[in-house]
Amino acid sequence: MFKKIIIIIVTSFLLLACNATGPKFTQLESLEANQAKVYIYRPWAMLDGAATPTVQVDGVDRFDLSNGGYEVIILSPGAHKLTVKKGVFMSNWRADEMNIEYKFEANRNYFVRLSAELQDAGVYGSVMSVSGSYGFALIKESFAINELKEVKKN
């Protein structure tokens, strides 16, 4: 029993160490003329909480997204492909590569949510089983603003 408690405590500290550490989101940044601004965020979740998947724009790695974190990117108007995939260094992100291809318009804000939601967990003897679902999608501004209030800059 004592061994299980130690494992739970150590795991909790490791998860907290992998969270975003920047300033908390407070408001939208001002739009830049003839550009699209994209807020890519990841609400805090237990599933793959220590993982930092890589976000690509048009096939180029841009940043790793921490649990409970967000980043803002500026895009020229037109079609772009956003991709989330396993990070490079010791990544334990378990989801397959996910993509969004979209025609972004100038002078607009867009919101993209990366989610990892725990659906089931169980312990069978000394084996732990965890399952969940992953999502990477454009989200309505009204919904995103409420969730962004809970995340920090990567």
Short mmCIF file of C-alpha atoms in Angstrom, two decimals:
data_model
loop_
_atom_site.label_atom_id
_atom_site.label_comp_id
_atom_site.label_asym_id
_atom_site.label_seq_id
_atom_site.Cartn_x
_atom_site.Cartn_y
_atom_site.Cartn_z
CA MET A 1 0.00 0.00 0.00
CA PHE A 2 2.79 2.43 0.94
CA LYS A 3 4.47 1.73 -2.41
CA LYS A 4 1.29 2.70 -4.32
CA ILE A 5 1.00 5.96 -2.39
CA ILE A 6 4.61 6.87 -3.22
CA ILE A 7 4.00 6.11 -6.91
CA ILE A 8 0.88 8.30 -6.93
CA ILE A 9 2.72 11.19 -5.27
CA VAL A 10 5.71 10.99 -7.63
CA THR A 11 3.41 10.77 -10.66
CA SER A 12 1.46 13.83 -9.48
CA PHE A 13 4.65 15.89 -9.13
CA LEU A 14 5.80 14.83 -12.59
CA LEU A 15 2.46 15.85 -14.11
CA LEU A 16 2.58 19.25 -12.44
CA ALA A 17 6.12 19.81 -13.73
CA CYS A 18 4.90 19.37 -17.31
CA ASN A 19 2.19 22.03 -17.18
CA ALA A 20 2.46 25.35 -18.98
CA THR A 21 4.25 27.89 -16.78
CA GLY A 22 3.72 31.25 -18.50
CA PRO A 23 1.25 33.98 -17.62
CA LYS A 24 -2.41 33.10 -17.48
CA PHE A 25 -4.56 34.13 -20.45
CA THR A 26 -6.34 37.41 -19.79
CA GLN A 27 -7.56 38.79 -23.11
CA LEU A 28 -7.30 38.50 -26.86
CA GLU A 29 -4.33 40.17 -28.50
CA SER A 30 -5.06 42.94 -31.01
CA LEU A 31 -5.40 41.82 -34.60
CA GLU A 32 -2.67 42.67 -37.09
CA ALA A 33 -3.74 44.14 -40.41
CA ASN A 34 -4.19 41.62 -43.22
CA GLN A 35 -3.32 38.66 -40.97
CA ALA A 36 -5.21 35.88 -39.22
CA LYS A 37 -4.51 35.22 -35.56
CA VAL A 38 -4.88 31.62 -34.35
CA TYR A 39 -5.07 30.67 -30.66
CA ILE A 40 -4.07 27.03 -30.24
CA TYR A 41 -4.79 25.77 -26.74
CA ARG A 42 -4.90 22.60 -24.69
CA PRO A 43 -7.11 22.50 -21.58
CA TRP A 44 -5.56 20.70 -18.63
CA ALA A 45 -6.25 16.97 -18.68
CA MET A 46 -5.02 13.93 -16.81
CA LEU A 47 -4.75 11.81 -19.98
CA ASP A 48 -1.26 12.29 -21.47
CA GLY A 49 -0.80 15.15 -19.04
CA ALA A 50 2.99 14.92 -19.10
CA ALA A 51 3.16 14.75 -22.90
CA THR A 52 4.08 17.75 -25.05
CA PRO A 53 2.93 17.14 -28.62
CA THR A 54 4.42 19.21 -31.44
CA VAL A 55 2.27 21.63 -33.44
CA GLN A 56 3.20 22.17 -37.07
CA VAL A 57 2.03 24.81 -39.52
CA ASP A 58 2.26 23.82 -43.18
CA GLY A 59 4.64 20.96 -42.32
CA VAL A 60 7.06 23.04 -40.22
CA ASP A 61 7.43 22.44 -36.46
CA ARG A 62 6.37 25.61 -34.60
CA PHE A 63 6.13 24.69 -30.91
CA ASP A 64 5.39 21.96 -28.36
CA LEU A 65 2.10 22.41 -26.52
CA SER A 66 2.17 21.78 -22.78
CA ASN A 67 -0.76 20.55 -20.73
CA GLY A 68 -2.89 23.55 -19.79
CA GLY A 69 -1.07 25.78 -22.28
CA TYR A 70 -1.70 27.96 -25.30
CA GLU A 71 0.18 29.70 -28.10
CA VAL A 72 -0.84 32.37 -30.58
CA ILE A 73 0.31 32.20 -34.18
CA ILE A 74 -0.10 34.70 -36.97
CA LEU A 75 -0.91 33.43 -40.44
CA SER A 76 -1.19 35.08 -43.81
CA PRO A 77 -4.66 34.79 -45.32
CA GLY A 78 -5.29 31.61 -47.29
CA ALA A 79 -5.23 27.85 -46.87
CA HIS A 80 -2.99 26.42 -44.15
CA LYS A 81 -2.54 22.99 -42.62
CA LEU A 82 -2.22 22.71 -38.84
CA THR A 83 -0.92 19.42 -37.52
CA VAL A 84 -0.41 17.99 -34.04
CA LYS A 85 1.93 15.01 -33.71
CA LYS A 86 4.21 13.27 -31.26
CA GLY A 87 6.93 15.52 -29.91
CA VAL A 88 10.54 14.82 -30.76
CA PHE A 89 12.26 14.37 -27.40
CA MET A 90 10.98 11.48 -25.26
CA SER A 91 7.41 12.14 -26.29
CA ASN A 92 4.74 10.02 -24.69
CA TRP A 93 1.83 11.58 -26.62
CA ARG A 94 -0.19 8.55 -27.66
CA ALA A 95 -2.60 10.00 -30.21
CA ASP A 96 -2.14 9.61 -33.93
CA GLU A 97 -1.28 12.63 -36.01
CA MET A 98 -4.26 14.99 -36.36
CA ASN A 99 -4.72 17.69 -39.01
CA ILE A 100 -6.86 20.72 -39.75
CA GLU A 101 -6.83 22.20 -43.23
CA TYR A 102 -8.64 25.51 -43.39
CA LYS A 103 -8.80 28.70 -45.42
CA PHE A 104 -8.04 31.45 -42.90
CA GLU A 105 -9.33 34.96 -43.57
CA ALA A 106 -7.46 38.19 -42.76
CA ASN A 107 -8.41 40.33 -39.76
CA ARG A 108 -10.03 37.45 -37.83
CA ASN A 109 -9.30 35.42 -34.73
CA TYR A 110 -9.49 31.63 -34.84
CA PHE A 111 -9.44 29.13 -31.99
CA VAL A 112 -8.10 25.59 -32.17
CA ARG A 113 -8.56 23.19 -29.24
CA LEU A 114 -6.36 20.16 -28.63
CA SER A 115 -7.98 17.79 -26.17
CA ALA A 116 -7.09 14.52 -24.47
CA GLU A 117 -10.04 13.32 -22.44
CA LEU A 118 -9.87 10.41 -20.03
CA GLN A 119 -12.76 8.00 -20.55
CA ASP A 120 -11.88 4.97 -18.48
CA ALA A 121 -9.19 3.76 -16.11
CA GLY A 122 -8.78 0.58 -14.17
CA VAL A 123 -6.27 -1.34 -12.13
CA TYR A 124 -6.09 -5.10 -12.52
CA GLY A 125 -3.57 -6.49 -10.08
CA SER A 126 -0.34 -4.69 -10.93
CA VAL A 127 -1.51 -3.56 -14.39
CA MET A 128 -3.11 -0.16 -14.97
CA SER A 129 -5.28 0.39 -18.03
CA VAL A 130 -6.21 3.88 -19.28
CA SER A 131 -8.27 4.84 -22.30
CA GLY A 132 -9.48 8.12 -23.69
CA SER A 133 -10.20 10.19 -26.76
CA TYR A 134 -8.29 12.94 -28.52
CA GLY A 135 -9.49 15.91 -30.53
CA PHE A 136 -7.98 18.73 -32.59
CA ALA A 137 -10.56 21.12 -34.01
CA LEU A 138 -11.61 24.69 -34.68
CA ILE A 139 -13.82 25.97 -31.85
CA LYS A 140 -16.33 28.82 -31.60
CA GLU A 141 -14.91 31.96 -29.99
CA SER A 142 -17.53 32.10 -27.22
CA PHE A 143 -16.64 28.57 -26.08
CA ALA A 144 -12.88 29.07 -26.48
CA ILE A 145 -12.74 32.30 -24.47
CA ASN A 146 -14.14 30.52 -21.39
CA GLU A 147 -11.57 27.73 -21.67
CA LEU A 148 -8.68 30.07 -22.44
CA LYS A 149 -9.23 31.72 -19.05
CA GLU A 150 -8.00 28.47 -17.47
CA VAL A 151 -4.75 28.07 -19.45
CA LYS A 152 -1.31 29.68 -19.41
CA LYS A 153 1.08 30.79 -22.12
CA ASN A 154 3.40 27.96 -23.11
#
